PDB file of N, CA and C in Angstrom:
ATOM      1  N   MET A   1     226.854  29.401 303.167  1.00 66.00           N
ATOM      2  CA  MET A   1     227.101  28.535 304.311  1.00 66.00           C
ATOM      3  C   MET A   1     227.736  27.246 303.807  1.00 66.00           C
ATOM      4  N   LYS A   2     228.799  26.834 304.472  1.00 77.00           N
ATOM      5  CA  LYS A   2     229.455  25.573 304.129  1.00 77.00           C
ATOM      6  C   LYS A   2     228.712  24.444 304.845  1.00 77.00           C
ATOM      7  N   ILE A   3     228.297  23.432 304.092  1.00 81.00           N
ATOM      8  CA  ILE A   3     227.513  22.331 304.650  1.00 81.00           C
ATOM      9  C   ILE A   3     228.377  21.078 304.684  1.00 81.00           C
ATOM     10  N   ARG A   4     228.420  20.447 305.848  1.00 86.00           N
ATOM     11  CA  ARG A   4     229.187  19.206 305.973  1.00 86.00           C
ATOM     12  C   ARG A   4     228.556  18.136 305.105  1.00 86.00           C
ATOM     13  N   ALA A   5     229.386  17.366 304.414  1.00 88.00           N
ATOM     14  CA  ALA A   5     228.904  16.329 303.499  1.00 88.00           C
ATOM     15  C   ALA A   5     228.154  15.229 304.242  1.00 88.00           C
ATOM     16  N   ASP A   6     228.614  14.856 305.447  1.00 89.00           N
ATOM     17  CA  ASP A   6     227.945  13.790 306.189  1.00 89.00           C
ATOM     18  C   ASP A   6     226.550  14.220 306.642  1.00 89.00           C
ATOM     19  N   ILE A   7     226.397  15.490 307.006  1.00 89.00           N
ATOM     20  CA  ILE A   7     225.071  15.989 307.390  1.00 89.00           C
ATOM     21  C   ILE A   7     224.149  16.003 306.171  1.00 89.00           C
ATOM     22  N   ALA A   8     224.630  16.490 305.045  1.00 88.00           N
ATOM     23  CA  ALA A   8     223.811  16.555 303.828  1.00 88.00           C
ATOM     24  C   ALA A   8     223.368  15.170 303.387  1.00 88.00           C
ATOM     25  N   GLU A   9     224.254  14.187 303.502  1.00 88.00           N
ATOM     26  CA  GLU A   9     223.907  12.823 303.088  1.00 88.00           C
ATOM     27  C   GLU A   9     222.791  12.252 303.957  1.00 88.00           C
ATOM     28  N   LEU A  10     222.906  12.431 305.279  1.00 86.00           N
ATOM     29  CA  LEU A  10     221.876  11.907 306.180  1.00 86.00           C
ATOM     30  C   LEU A  10     220.548  12.640 306.013  1.00 86.00           C
ATOM     31  N   ILE A  11     220.613  13.944 305.726  1.00 86.00           N
ATOM     32  CA  ILE A  11     219.378  14.692 305.476  1.00 86.00           C
ATOM     33  C   ILE A  11     218.674  14.123 304.252  1.00 86.00           C
ATOM     34  N   ARG A  12     219.428  13.882 303.188  1.00 84.00           N
ATOM     35  CA  ARG A  12     218.829  13.359 301.954  1.00 84.00           C
ATOM     36  C   ARG A  12     218.295  11.938 302.120  1.00 84.00           C
ATOM     37  N   GLU A  13     218.842  11.184 303.088  1.00 82.00           N
ATOM     38  CA  GLU A  13     218.337   9.840 303.375  1.00 82.00           C
ATOM     39  C   GLU A  13     217.031   9.886 304.162  1.00 82.00           C
ATOM     40  N   GLY A  14     216.664  11.066 304.693  1.00 79.00           N
ATOM     41  CA  GLY A  14     215.383  11.215 305.374  1.00 79.00           C
ATOM     42  C   GLY A  14     215.444  11.172 306.883  1.00 79.00           C
ATOM     43  N   HIS A  15     216.644  11.235 307.477  1.00 82.00           N
ATOM     44  CA  HIS A  15     216.767  11.215 308.935  1.00 82.00           C
ATOM     45  C   HIS A  15     216.309  12.549 309.523  1.00 82.00           C
ATOM     46  N   THR A  16     215.864  12.504 310.771  1.00 83.00           N
ATOM     47  CA  THR A  16     215.432  13.724 311.452  1.00 83.00           C
ATOM     48  C   THR A  16     216.644  14.507 311.929  1.00 83.00           C
ATOM     49  N   ASN A  17     216.426  15.780 312.244  1.00 86.00           N
ATOM     50  CA  ASN A  17     217.510  16.628 312.743  1.00 86.00           C
ATOM     51  C   ASN A  17     218.105  16.056 314.026  1.00 86.00           C
ATOM     52  N   ALA A  18     217.240  15.603 314.937  1.00 84.00           N
ATOM     53  CA  ALA A  18     217.717  15.062 316.214  1.00 84.00           C
ATOM     54  C   ALA A  18     218.532  13.799 316.001  1.00 84.00           C
ATOM     55  N   SER A  19     218.093  12.948 315.092  1.00 84.00           N
ATOM     56  CA  SER A  19     218.804  11.705 314.807  1.00 84.00           C
ATOM     57  C   SER A  19     220.191  11.986 314.232  1.00 84.00           C
ATOM     58  N   ILE A  20     220.261  12.916 313.312  1.00 88.00           N
ATOM     59  CA  ILE A  20     221.541  13.267 312.693  1.00 88.00           C
ATOM     60  C   ILE A  20     222.474  13.880 313.738  1.00 88.00           C
ATOM     61  N   ALA A  21     221.945  14.774 314.553  1.00 88.00           N
ATOM     62  CA  ALA A  21     222.759  15.420 315.582  1.00 88.00           C
ATOM     63  C   ALA A  21     223.311  14.397 316.566  1.00 88.00           C
ATOM     64  N   HIS A  22     222.486  13.433 316.942  1.00 88.00           N
ATOM     65  CA  HIS A  22     222.915  12.387 317.870  1.00 88.00           C
ATOM     66  C   HIS A  22     224.000  11.522 317.236  1.00 88.00           C
ATOM     67  N   ARG A  23     223.826  11.129 315.989  1.00 89.00           N
ATOM     68  CA  ARG A  23     224.810  10.283 315.299  1.00 89.00           C
ATOM     69  C   ARG A  23     226.157  10.974 315.133  1.00 89.00           C
ATOM     70  N   LEU A  24     226.114  12.262 314.783  1.00 90.00           N
ATOM     71  CA  LEU A  24     227.344  12.968 314.439  1.00 90.00           C
ATOM     72  C   LEU A  24     227.910  13.810 315.575  1.00 90.00           C
ATOM     73  N   GLY A  25     227.192  13.905 316.675  1.00 91.00           N
ATOM     74  CA  GLY A  25     227.684  14.655 317.818  1.00 91.00           C
ATOM     75  C   GLY A  25     227.692  16.162 317.595  1.00 91.00           C
ATOM     76  N   CYS A  26     226.687  16.662 316.905  1.00 91.00           N
ATOM     77  CA  CYS A  26     226.582  18.109 316.699  1.00 91.00           C
ATOM     78  C   CYS A  26     225.235  18.582 317.238  1.00 91.00           C
ATOM     79  N   ASP A  27     224.990  19.860 317.148  1.00 91.00           N
ATOM     80  CA  ASP A  27     223.742  20.432 317.653  1.00 91.00           C
ATOM     81  C   ASP A  27     222.629  20.274 316.614  1.00 91.00           C
ATOM     82  N   PRO A  28     221.398  19.986 317.048  1.00 89.00           N
ATOM     83  CA  PRO A  28     220.297  19.886 316.091  1.00 89.00           C
ATOM     84  C   PRO A  28     220.082  21.170 315.283  1.00 89.00           C
ATOM     85  N   ALA A  29     220.411  22.315 315.869  1.00 91.00           N
ATOM     86  CA  ALA A  29     220.262  23.583 315.148  1.00 91.00           C
ATOM     87  C   ALA A  29     221.214  23.643 313.949  1.00 91.00           C
ATOM     88  N   THR A  30     222.389  23.035 314.086  1.00 91.00           N
ATOM     89  CA  THR A  30     223.345  22.974 312.974  1.00 91.00           C
ATOM     90  C   THR A  30     222.742  22.200 311.816  1.00 91.00           C
ATOM     91  N   VAL A  31     222.092  21.093 312.151  1.00 90.00           N
ATOM     92  CA  VAL A  31     221.448  20.275 311.117  1.00 90.00           C
ATOM     93  C   VAL A  31     220.277  21.043 310.506  1.00 90.00           C
ATOM     94  N   GLY A  32     219.534  21.750 311.332  1.00 89.00           N
ATOM     95  CA  GLY A  32     218.408  22.547 310.841  1.00 89.00           C
ATOM     96  C   GLY A  32     218.850  23.627 309.871  1.00 89.00           C
ATOM     97  N   ARG A  33     219.965  24.286 310.192  1.00 91.00           N
ATOM     98  CA  ARG A  33     220.478  25.311 309.278  1.00 91.00           C
ATOM     99  C   ARG A  33     220.936  24.699 307.956  1.00 91.00           C
ATOM    100  N   ALA A  34     221.537  23.509 308.023  1.00 91.00           N
ATOM    101  CA  ALA A  34     221.967  22.830 306.793  1.00 91.00           C
ATOM    102  C   ALA A  34     220.753  22.440 305.961  1.00 91.00           C
ATOM    103  N   ARG A  35     219.711  21.943 306.634  1.00 88.00           N
ATOM    104  CA  ARG A  35     218.484  21.563 305.920  1.00 88.00           C
ATOM    105  C   ARG A  35     217.867  22.783 305.235  1.00 88.00           C
ATOM    106  N   HIS A  36     217.863  23.907 305.946  1.00 88.00           N
ATOM    107  CA  HIS A  36     217.315  25.135 305.386  1.00 88.00           C
ATOM    108  C   HIS A  36     218.156  25.603 304.188  1.00 88.00           C
ATOM    109  N   ALA A  37     219.472  25.500 304.301  1.00 90.00           N
ATOM    110  CA  ALA A  37     220.363  25.934 303.215  1.00 90.00           C
ATOM    111  C   ALA A  37     220.196  25.046 301.975  1.00 90.00           C
ATOM    112  N   LEU A  38     219.864  23.774 302.199  1.00 88.00           N
ATOM    113  CA  LEU A  38     219.647  22.847 301.074  1.00 88.00           C
ATOM    114  C   LEU A  38     218.237  22.948 300.508  1.00 88.00           C
ATOM    115  N   HIS A  39     217.388  23.777 301.121  1.00 87.00           N
ATOM    116  CA  HIS A  39     215.991  23.967 300.692  1.00 87.00           C
ATOM    117  C   HIS A  39     215.214  22.651 300.712  1.00 87.00           C
ATOM    118  N   LEU A  40     215.395  21.866 301.792  1.00 83.00           N
ATOM    119  CA  LEU A  40     214.691  20.597 301.942  1.00 83.00           C
ATOM    120  C   LEU A  40     213.629  20.734 303.032  1.00 83.00           C
ATOM    121  N   PRO A  41     212.490  20.045 302.876  1.00 78.00           N
ATOM    122  CA  PRO A  41     211.424  20.124 303.882  1.00 78.00           C
ATOM    123  C   PRO A  41     211.820  19.395 305.164  1.00 78.00           C
ATOM    124  N   PRO A  42     211.065  19.575 306.236  1.00 75.00           N
ATOM    125  CA  PRO A  42     211.330  18.851 307.483  1.00 75.00           C
ATOM    126  C   PRO A  42     211.347  17.341 307.256  1.00 75.00           C
ATOM    127  N   ALA A  43     212.097  16.641 308.083  1.00 69.00           N
ATOM    128  CA  ALA A  43     212.360  15.221 307.867  1.00 69.00           C
ATOM    129  C   ALA A  43     211.117  14.349 307.865  1.00 69.00           C
ATOM    130  N   ASP A  44     210.170  14.563 308.776  1.00 62.00           N
ATOM    131  CA  ASP A  44     209.067  13.609 308.827  1.00 62.00           C
ATOM    132  C   ASP A  44     208.205  13.716 307.574  1.00 62.00           C
ATOM    133  N   ARG A  45     208.019  14.895 307.015  1.00 55.00           N
ATOM    134  CA  ARG A  45     207.274  15.019 305.756  1.00 55.00           C
ATOM    135  C   ARG A  45     208.056  14.393 304.608  1.00 55.00           C
ATOM    136  N   LEU A  46     209.351  14.623 304.576  1.00 53.00           N
ATOM    137  CA  LEU A  46     210.190  14.052 303.535  1.00 53.00           C
ATOM    138  C   LEU A  46     210.153  12.527 303.595  1.00 53.00           C
ATOM    139  N   GLY A  47     210.259  11.972 304.800  1.00 52.00           N
ATOM    140  CA  GLY A  47     210.236  10.516 304.954  1.00 52.00           C
ATOM    141  C   GLY A  47     208.921   9.907 304.522  1.00 52.00           C
ATOM    142  N   ARG A  48     207.817  10.583 304.840  1.00 52.00           N
ATOM    143  CA  ARG A  48     206.514  10.049 304.449  1.00 52.00           C
ATOM    144  C   ARG A  48     206.316  10.117 302.947  1.00 52.00           C
ATOM    145  N   LEU A  49     206.827  11.156 302.307  1.00 53.00           N
ATOM    146  CA  LEU A  49     206.707  11.230 300.852  1.00 53.00           C
ATOM    147  C   LEU A  49     207.529  10.149 300.185  1.00 53.00           C
ATOM    148  N   TYR A  50     208.739   9.877 300.716  1.00 55.00           N
ATOM    149  CA  TYR A  50     209.564   8.823 300.147  1.00 55.00           C
ATOM    150  C   TYR A  50     208.928   7.452 300.351  1.00 55.00           C
ATOM    151  N   ALA A  51     208.129   7.288 301.397  1.00 54.00           N
ATOM    152  CA  ALA A  51     207.512   6.008 301.685  1.00 54.00           C
ATOM    153  C   ALA A  51     206.359   5.696 300.733  1.00 54.00           C
ATOM    154  N   GLU A  52     205.816   6.706 300.074  1.00 52.00           N
ATOM    155  CA  GLU A  52     204.713   6.482 299.154  1.00 52.00           C
ATOM    156  C   GLU A  52     205.224   5.889 297.851  1.00 52.00           C
ATOM    157  N   ALA A  53     204.460   4.975 297.268  1.00 54.00           N
ATOM    158  CA  ALA A  53     204.829   4.397 295.980  1.00 54.00           C
ATOM    159  C   ALA A  53     204.806   5.469 294.897  1.00 54.00           C
ATOM    160  N   LEU A  54     203.743   6.263 294.883  1.00 55.00           N
ATOM    161  CA  LEU A  54     203.628   7.387 293.962  1.00 55.00           C
ATOM    162  C   LEU A  54     203.420   8.632 294.806  1.00 55.00           C
ATOM    163  N   PRO A  55     204.439   9.470 294.970  1.00 54.00           N
ATOM    164  CA  PRO A  55     204.303  10.633 295.844  1.00 54.00           C
ATOM    165  C   PRO A  55     203.138  11.537 295.432  1.00 54.00           C
ATOM    166  N   THR A  56     202.243  11.755 296.377  1.00 56.00           N
ATOM    167  CA  THR A  56     201.073  12.586 296.129  1.00 56.00           C
ATOM    168  C   THR A  56     201.151  13.900 296.883  1.00 56.00           C
ATOM    169  N   GLY A  57     202.038  13.972 297.874  1.00 53.00           N
ATOM    170  CA  GLY A  57     202.113  15.162 298.696  1.00 53.00           C
ATOM    171  C   GLY A  57     201.189  15.102 299.888  1.00 53.00           C
ATOM    172  N   ARG A  58     200.305  14.119 299.929  1.00 55.00           N
ATOM    173  CA  ARG A  58     199.420  13.957 301.078  1.00 55.00           C
ATOM    174  C   ARG A  58     200.126  13.113 302.131  1.00 55.00           C
ATOM    175  N   VAL A  59     199.877  13.390 303.384  1.00 52.00           N
ATOM    176  CA  VAL A  59     200.488  12.630 304.468  1.00 52.00           C
ATOM    177  C   VAL A  59     199.684  11.362 304.685  1.00 52.00           C
ATOM    178  N   LEU A  60     200.388  10.252 304.722  1.00 52.00           N
ATOM    179  CA  LEU A  60     199.727   8.970 304.946  1.00 52.00           C
ATOM    180  C   LEU A  60     199.568   8.728 306.436  1.00 52.00           C
ATOM    181  N   GLY A  61     198.461   8.119 306.836  1.00 55.00           N
ATOM    182  CA  GLY A  61     198.282   7.734 308.219  1.00 55.00           C
ATOM    183  C   GLY A  61     199.211   6.576 308.540  1.00 55.00           C
ATOM    184  N   ASP A  62     199.720   6.528 309.759  1.00 52.00           N
ATOM    185  CA  ASP A  62     200.629   5.453 310.097  1.00 52.00           C
ATOM    186  C   ASP A  62     199.919   4.259 310.720  1.00 52.00           C
ATOM    187  N   LYS A  63     198.602   4.359 310.892  1.00 54.00           N
ATOM    188  CA  LYS A  63     197.845   3.237 311.427  1.00 54.00           C
ATOM    189  C   LYS A  63     196.926   2.689 310.339  1.00 54.00           C
ATOM    190  N   PRO A  64     196.863   1.359 310.216  1.00 55.00           N
ATOM    191  CA  PRO A  64     195.946   0.803 309.223  1.00 55.00           C
ATOM    192  C   PRO A  64     194.496   1.002 309.661  1.00 55.00           C
ATOM    193  N   GLY A  65     193.603   1.009 308.700  1.00 63.00           N
ATOM    194  CA  GLY A  65     192.187   1.151 309.019  1.00 63.00           C
ATOM    195  C   GLY A  65     191.674  -0.062 309.774  1.00 63.00           C
ATOM    196  N   ARG A  66     190.589   0.112 310.492  1.00 68.00           N
ATOM    197  CA  ARG A  66     190.020  -0.987 311.279  1.00 68.00           C
ATOM    198  C   ARG A  66     189.349  -1.987 310.349  1.00 68.00           C
ATOM    199  N   VAL A  67     189.619  -3.247 310.583  1.00 69.00           N
ATOM    200  CA  VAL A  67     189.032  -4.311 309.787  1.00 69.00           C
ATOM    201  C   VAL A  67     187.708  -4.712 310.419  1.00 69.00           C
ATOM    202  N   GLN A  68     186.669  -4.776 309.612  1.00 74.00           N
ATOM    203  CA  GLN A  68     185.359  -5.157 310.121  1.00 74.00           C
ATOM    204  C   GLN A  68     185.348  -6.620 310.556  1.00 74.00           C
ATOM    205  N   THR A  69     184.666  -6.884 311.679  1.00 80.00           N
ATOM    206  CA  THR A  69     184.504  -8.256 312.155  1.00 80.00           C
ATOM    207  C   THR A  69     183.301  -8.869 311.451  1.00 80.00           C
ATOM    208  N   SER A  70     183.458 -10.119 311.033  1.00 85.00           N
ATOM    209  CA  SER A  70     182.346 -10.790 310.361  1.00 85.00           C
ATOM    210  C   SER A  70     181.243 -11.078 311.383  1.00 85.00           C
ATOM    211  N   PRO A  71     179.998 -11.240 310.932  1.00 87.00           N
ATOM    212  CA  PRO A  71     178.905 -11.549 311.874  1.00 87.00           C
ATOM    213  C   PRO A  71     179.161 -12.836 312.662  1.00 87.00           C
ATOM    214  N   ALA A  72     179.749 -13.835 312.010  1.00 90.00           N
ATOM    215  CA  ALA A  72     180.032 -15.090 312.709  1.00 90.00           C
ATOM    216  C   ALA A  72     181.079 -14.873 313.803  1.00 90.00           C
ATOM    217  N   GLN A  73     182.115 -14.091 313.505  1.00 90.00           N
ATOM    218  CA  GLN A  73     183.154 -13.826 314.503  1.00 90.00           C
ATOM    219  C   GLN A  73     182.600 -12.985 315.636  1.00 90.00           C
ATOM    220  N   ALA A  74     181.733 -12.006 315.320  1.00 89.00           N
ATOM    221  CA  ALA A  74     181.122 -11.179 316.357  1.00 89.00           C
ATOM    222  C   ALA A  74     180.274 -12.038 317.292  1.00 89.00           C
ATOM    223  N   ALA A  75     179.524 -12.996 316.741  1.00 92.00           N
ATOM    224  CA  ALA A  75     178.702 -13.885 317.568  1.00 92.00           C
ATOM    225  C   ALA A  75     179.587 -14.770 318.447  1.00 92.00           C
ATOM    226  N   ALA A  76     180.697 -15.263 317.890  1.00 93.00           N
ATOM    227  CA  ALA A  76     181.614 -16.097 318.672  1.00 93.00           C
ATOM    228  C   ALA A  76     182.250 -15.270 319.797  1.00 93.00           C
ATOM    229  N   ASN A  77     182.615 -14.046 319.504  1.00 91.00           N
ATOM    230  CA  ASN A  77     183.181 -13.172 320.533  1.00 91.00           C
ATOM    231  C   ASN A  77     182.173 -12.898 321.646  1.00 91.00           C
ATOM    232  N   ARG A  78     180.912 -12.664 321.245  1.00 93.00           N
ATOM    233  CA  ARG A  78     179.858 -12.402 322.221  1.00 93.00           C
ATOM    234  C   ARG A  78     179.651 -13.624 323.125  1.00 93.00           C
ATOM    235  N   ARG A  79     179.621 -14.831 322.535  1.00 95.00           N
ATOM    236  CA  ARG A  79     179.457 -16.054 323.330  1.00 95.00           C
ATOM    237  C   ARG A  79     180.615 -16.236 324.311  1.00 95.00           C
ATOM    238  N   ALA A  80     181.841 -15.981 323.842  1.00 94.00           N
ATOM    239  CA  ALA A  80     183.016 -16.126 324.708  1.00 94.00           C
ATOM    240  C   ALA A  80     182.963 -15.119 325.855  1.00 94.00           C
ATOM    241  N   LEU A  81     182.521 -13.908 325.582  1.00 93.00           N
ATOM    242  CA  LEU A  81     182.414 -12.886 326.616  1.00 93.00           C
ATOM    243  C   LEU A  81     181.353 -13.272 327.646  1.00 93.00           C
ATOM    244  N   LEU A  82     180.189 -13.733 327.168  1.00 94.00           N
ATOM    245  CA  LEU A  82     179.130 -14.133 328.097  1.00 94.00           C
ATOM    246  C   LEU A  82     179.551 -15.320 328.946  1.00 94.00           C
ATOM    247  N   ALA A  83     180.303 -16.254 328.352  1.00 94.00           N
ATOM    248  CA  ALA A  83     180.785 -17.408 329.107  1.00 94.00           C
ATOM    249  C   ALA A  83     181.787 -16.968 330.172  1.00 94.00           C
ATOM    250  N   ALA A  84     182.662 -16.071 329.844  1.00 92.00           N
ATOM    251  CA  ALA A  84     183.649 -15.579 330.814  1.00 92.00           C
ATOM    252  C   ALA A  84     182.966 -14.806 331.931  1.00 92.00           C
ATOM    253  N   LEU A  85     181.927 -14.024 331.612  1.00 92.00           N
ATOM    254  CA  LEU A  85     181.185 -13.304 332.649  1.00 92.00           C
ATOM    255  C   LEU A  85     180.419 -14.254 333.546  1.00 92.00           C
ATOM    256  N   ALA A  86     179.876 -15.338 332.969  1.00 92.00           N
ATOM    257  CA  ALA A  86     179.124 -16.318 333.753  1.00 92.00           C
ATOM    258  C   ALA A  86     180.061 -17.049 334.718  1.00 92.00           C
ATOM    259  N   GLU A  87     181.296 -17.344 334.267  1.00 91.00           N
ATOM    260  CA  GLU A  87     182.267 -18.027 335.129  1.00 91.00           C
ATOM    261  C   GLU A  87     182.694 -17.122 336.285  1.00 91.00           C
ATOM    262  N   ALA A  88     182.836 -15.839 336.005  1.00 82.00           N
ATOM    263  CA  ALA A  88     183.283 -14.891 337.027  1.00 82.00           C
ATOM    264  C   ALA A  88     182.219 -14.692 338.114  1.00 82.00           C
ATOM    265  N   ALA A  89     180.947 -14.856 337.753  1.00 75.00           N
ATOM    266  CA  ALA A  89     179.854 -14.600 338.703  1.00 75.00           C
ATOM    267  C   ALA A  89     179.579 -15.758 339.613  1.00 75.00           C
TER     268      ALA A  89
END
């Protein structure tokens, strides 16, 4: 299969099939066949691996973990909530 150079370049940069198809005005299936011919994984897995400092093969979560509230901040939040409820009543 002959692979267009512009499609191969965007695939290697980590763009999705839909993104490449939209940019170049071709069908996403064309990009998918090129990706398959180049033996490259799907774009979102490839992009996540490139985003890791040391590629581990594990998928990273895109949301940071929840930060614990300190006891002082929790007490201040509770006071503010009770004050707002008292004003509303």
